[in-house]
mmCIF file of C-alpha atoms in Angstrom:
data_model
loop_
_atom_site.group_PDB
_atom_site.id
_atom_site.type_symbol
_atom_site.label_atom_id
_atom_site.label_comp_id
_atom_site.label_asym_id
_atom_site.label_seq_id
_atom_site.Cartn_x
_atom_site.Cartn_y
_atom_site.Cartn_z
ATOM 1 C CA MET A 234 7.241 -8.139 10.093
ATOM 2 C CA ILE A 235 5.978 -6.571 6.855
ATOM 3 C CA LYS A 236 3.407 -8.971 5.465
ATOM 4 C CA LEU A 237 2.475 -6.874 2.421
ATOM 5 C CA THR A 238 2.921 -3.372 1.077
ATOM 6 C CA ARG A 239 -0.173 -2.472 -0.931
ATOM 7 C CA ILE A 240 -1.072 0.497 -3.110
ATOM 8 C CA ASP A 241 -4.815 0.993 -2.997
ATOM 9 C CA ASP A 242 -6.443 4.404 -3.250
ATOM 10 C CA ARG A 243 -9.366 3.189 -1.115
ATOM 11 C CA LEU A 244 -6.950 2.225 1.683
ATOM 12 C CA VAL A 245 -9.135 0.164 4.079
ATOM 13 C CA HIS A 246 -12.180 -1.534 2.512
ATOM 14 C CA GLY A 247 -13.762 -4.974 2.205
ATOM 15 C CA GLN A 248 -10.968 -6.680 0.244
ATOM 16 C CA VAL A 249 -8.400 -5.471 2.758
ATOM 17 C CA ALA A 250 -10.484 -6.203 5.846
ATOM 18 C CA PHE A 251 -11.968 -9.562 4.883
ATOM 19 C CA THR A 252 -9.467 -11.176 2.511
ATOM 20 C CA TRP A 253 -5.977 -9.691 2.785
ATOM 21 C CA THR A 254 -5.802 -9.216 6.550
ATOM 22 C CA PRO A 255 -6.762 -12.803 7.482
ATOM 23 C CA ALA A 256 -4.854 -14.363 4.558
ATOM 24 C CA LEU A 257 -1.667 -12.628 5.691
ATOM 25 C CA GLY A 258 -2.278 -13.099 9.406
ATOM 26 C CA ALA A 259 -1.777 -9.342 9.798
ATOM 27 C CA ASP A 260 -2.460 -7.861 13.218
ATOM 28 C CA CYS A 261 -1.661 -4.263 12.273
ATOM 29 C CA LEU A 262 -2.796 -2.075 9.374
ATOM 30 C CA LEU A 263 -0.425 0.835 8.759
ATOM 31 C CA ILE A 264 -1.690 3.620 6.535
ATOM 32 C CA ALA A 265 1.270 5.679 5.340
ATOM 33 C CA ASN A 266 -0.032 8.994 4.032
ATOM 34 C CA ASP A 267 0.794 12.577 4.965
ATOM 35 C CA LYS A 268 -2.655 13.997 4.149
ATOM 36 C CA VAL A 269 -4.741 11.276 5.826
ATOM 37 C CA ALA A 270 -2.585 11.494 8.977
ATOM 38 C CA LYS A 271 -3.799 15.108 9.423
ATOM 39 C CA ASP A 272 -7.466 14.461 8.576
ATOM 40 C CA GLU A 273 -9.443 13.546 11.711
ATOM 41 C CA PHE A 274 -12.600 12.676 9.753
ATOM 42 C CA MET A 275 -10.728 10.289 7.426
ATOM 43 C CA LYS A 276 -8.977 8.689 10.394
ATOM 44 C CA MET A 277 -12.341 8.127 12.080
ATOM 45 C CA THR A 278 -13.948 6.589 8.971
ATOM 46 C CA LEU A 279 -10.943 4.356 8.269
ATOM 47 C CA GLY A 280 -11.062 3.217 11.896
ATOM 48 C CA LEU A 281 -14.641 2.059 11.365
ATOM 49 C CA ALA A 282 -13.584 -0.040 8.360
ATOM 50 C CA LYS A 283 -10.731 -1.919 10.027
ATOM 51 C CA PRO A 284 -11.195 -5.563 10.985
ATOM 52 C CA ALA A 285 -11.957 -6.331 14.631
ATOM 53 C CA GLY A 286 -8.888 -7.270 16.634
ATOM 54 C CA THR A 287 -6.558 -5.470 14.251
ATOM 55 C CA LYS A 288 -4.595 -2.395 15.237
ATOM 56 C CA LEU A 289 -4.834 0.593 12.871
ATOM 57 C CA LEU A 290 -1.997 3.085 12.656
ATOM 58 C CA ILE A 291 -2.202 6.158 10.434
ATOM 59 C CA LYS A 292 1.107 7.957 10.051
ATOM 60 C CA PRO A 293 2.805 10.407 7.709
ATOM 61 C CA ILE A 294 5.349 8.732 5.382
ATOM 62 C CA LYS A 295 8.423 9.648 7.486
ATOM 63 C CA GLU A 296 6.810 8.467 10.742
ATOM 64 C CA ALA A 297 5.621 5.273 9.064
ATOM 65 C CA ALA A 298 9.201 4.611 7.924
ATOM 66 C CA ALA A 299 10.507 5.231 11.447
ATOM 67 C CA PHE A 300 7.911 2.806 12.871
ATOM 68 C CA LEU A 301 8.789 0.119 10.306
ATOM 69 C CA ASN A 302 12.536 0.505 10.896
ATOM 70 C CA ASP A 303 12.204 0.433 14.704
ATOM 71 C CA GLU A 304 13.295 -2.825 16.332
ATOM 72 C CA LYS A 305 10.404 -2.486 18.817
ATOM 73 C CA SER A 306 7.952 -2.904 15.920
ATOM 74 C CA LYS A 307 9.462 -6.102 14.546
ATOM 75 C CA ASN A 308 6.935 -8.371 16.275
ATOM 76 C CA ALA A 309 3.965 -6.731 14.566
ATOM 77 C CA LYS A 310 2.548 -8.427 11.461
ATOM 78 C CA VAL A 311 2.001 -5.340 9.327
ATOM 79 C CA LEU A 312 -0.075 -4.771 6.214
ATOM 80 C CA ILE A 313 1.063 -1.406 4.827
ATOM 81 C CA LEU A 314 -1.546 0.554 2.889
ATOM 82 C CA ILE A 315 -0.566 3.432 0.625
ATOM 83 C CA ASN A 316 -2.797 5.312 -1.789
ATOM 84 C CA SER A 317 -0.318 6.373 -4.484
ATOM 85 C CA VAL A 318 2.656 5.153 -6.475
ATOM 86 C CA LYS A 319 4.601 8.229 -5.371
ATOM 87 C CA ASP A 320 4.089 7.506 -1.656
ATOM 88 C CA ALA A 321 4.955 3.828 -2.147
ATOM 89 C CA ALA A 322 8.247 4.776 -3.773
ATOM 90 C CA ALA A 323 9.027 7.268 -0.999
ATOM 91 C CA LEU A 324 8.368 4.674 1.702
ATOM 92 C CA ALA A 325 10.364 1.969 -0.107
ATOM 93 C CA VAL A 326 13.407 4.281 -0.214
ATOM 94 C CA GLU A 327 13.222 4.711 3.574
ATOM 95 C CA VAL A 328 12.436 1.080 4.496
ATOM 96 C CA PRO A 329 14.888 -1.519 3.145
ATOM 97 C CA GLU A 330 12.580 -4.369 4.217
ATOM 98 C CA ILE A 331 10.126 -3.345 1.473
ATOM 99 C CA THR A 332 11.150 -5.450 -1.524
ATOM 100 C CA THR A 333 7.736 -6.137 -3.060
ATOM 101 C CA ILE A 334 4.801 -3.805 -3.640
ATOM 102 C CA ASN A 335 1.306 -5.010 -4.452
ATOM 103 C CA PHE A 336 -0.855 -2.869 -6.710
ATOM 104 C CA GLY A 337 -4.411 -3.453 -5.551
ATOM 105 C CA GLY A 338 -6.471 -0.563 -6.833
ATOM 106 C CA LEU A 339 -5.891 2.817 -8.412
ATOM 107 C CA ARG A 340 -8.911 4.475 -9.962
ATOM 108 C CA SER A 341 -8.725 6.505 -13.164
ATOM 109 C CA LYS A 342 -7.711 10.130 -12.928
ATOM 110 C CA ASP A 343 -6.868 12.764 -15.537
ATOM 111 C CA GLY A 344 -4.286 11.465 -18.001
ATOM 112 C CA SER A 345 -4.277 7.915 -16.652
ATOM 113 C CA LYS A 346 -4.615 4.664 -18.538
ATOM 114 C CA LEU A 347 -5.708 1.236 -17.359
ATOM 115 C CA ILE A 348 -2.924 -1.336 -17.142
ATOM 116 C CA SER A 349 -5.191 -3.911 -15.497
ATOM 117 C CA LYS A 350 -8.866 -4.059 -14.562
ATOM 118 C CA ALA A 351 -8.304 -2.137 -11.319
ATOM 119 C CA ILE A 352 -5.085 -0.186 -11.909
ATOM 120 C CA ALA A 353 -4.924 3.125 -13.748
ATOM 121 C CA VAL A 354 -1.612 5.005 -13.923
ATOM 122 C CA ASN A 355 -0.457 8.222 -15.519
ATOM 123 C CA ASP A 356 2.908 9.136 -17.046
ATOM 124 C CA ASP A 357 4.295 10.325 -13.692
ATOM 125 C CA ASP A 358 3.311 7.009 -12.084
ATOM 126 C CA ILE A 359 4.965 5.067 -14.918
ATOM 127 C CA ALA A 360 8.212 7.019 -14.486
ATOM 128 C CA ILE A 361 8.213 6.238 -10.748
ATOM 129 C CA ILE A 362 7.373 2.579 -11.446
ATOM 130 C CA ARG A 363 10.349 2.340 -13.795
ATOM 131 C CA GLU A 364 12.607 3.833 -11.094
ATOM 132 C CA MET A 365 11.368 1.270 -8.555
ATOM 133 C CA LEU A 366 11.880 -1.571 -11.038
ATOM 134 C CA ALA A 367 15.432 -0.326 -11.715
ATOM 135 C CA LYS A 368 16.094 -0.538 -7.959
ATOM 136 C CA GLY A 369 15.067 -4.200 -8.010
ATOM 137 C CA LEU A 370 11.658 -3.958 -6.359
ATOM 138 C CA GLU A 371 9.069 -6.546 -7.326
ATOM 139 C CA LEU A 372 5.882 -4.753 -8.375
ATOM 140 C CA GLU A 373 2.850 -6.995 -8.779
ATOM 141 C CA VAL A 374 -0.889 -6.699 -9.335
ATOM 142 C CA ARG A 375 -3.436 -8.700 -7.324
ATOM 143 C CA GLN A 376 -6.763 -7.486 -6.042
ATOM 144 C CA VAL A 377 -7.152 -10.442 -3.662
ATOM 145 C CA PRO A 378 -4.652 -13.001 -2.349
ATOM 146 C CA THR A 379 -5.999 -15.818 -4.534
ATOM 147 C CA ASP A 380 -5.386 -13.898 -7.785
ATOM 148 C CA ASN A 381 -2.353 -14.870 -9.818
ATOM 149 C CA LYS A 382 0.419 -12.295 -9.613
ATOM 150 C CA GLN A 383 0.801 -10.113 -12.685
ATOM 151 C CA LEU A 384 4.099 -8.270 -12.868
ATOM 152 C CA VAL A 385 3.629 -4.539 -13.388
ATOM 153 C CA ALA A 386 6.704 -4.499 -15.651
ATOM 154 C CA ASN A 387 4.746 -6.579 -18.180
ATOM 155 C CA LEU A 388 1.736 -4.229 -18.072
ATOM 156 C CA ILE A 389 3.269 -0.797 -18.648
#
């Protein structure tokens, strides 16, 4: 059911719509984010960016977890989009099916450092990454499906 769990602070954009979605055969984009789920303008703009024929769901983290853990959702081919390391960790705790997380894009912010050409993390992110690694999650960096996987553990 879960085709990919991706951290990307842009959420839905060209790489997601035109490369990841068809490469994975995803028929559902699930944005898991508490703030975006309450923002009608963001929901509208993200809806405009989604690929044709693909369902877009925007849910708070807890509701996203409930959807992903619901047997009725198991037939969906879901690409999960999250915009922070913190939210990815929170969702992974709630959804046992999440065993791998793709880091696709995190822009620089105060106190962050680049660990790859498109991933900037701060000390809080690194602490959360180490917790996820300790739990056995695979954390990898790829901007597009054809990129070679880089393990986040080797970059921090």
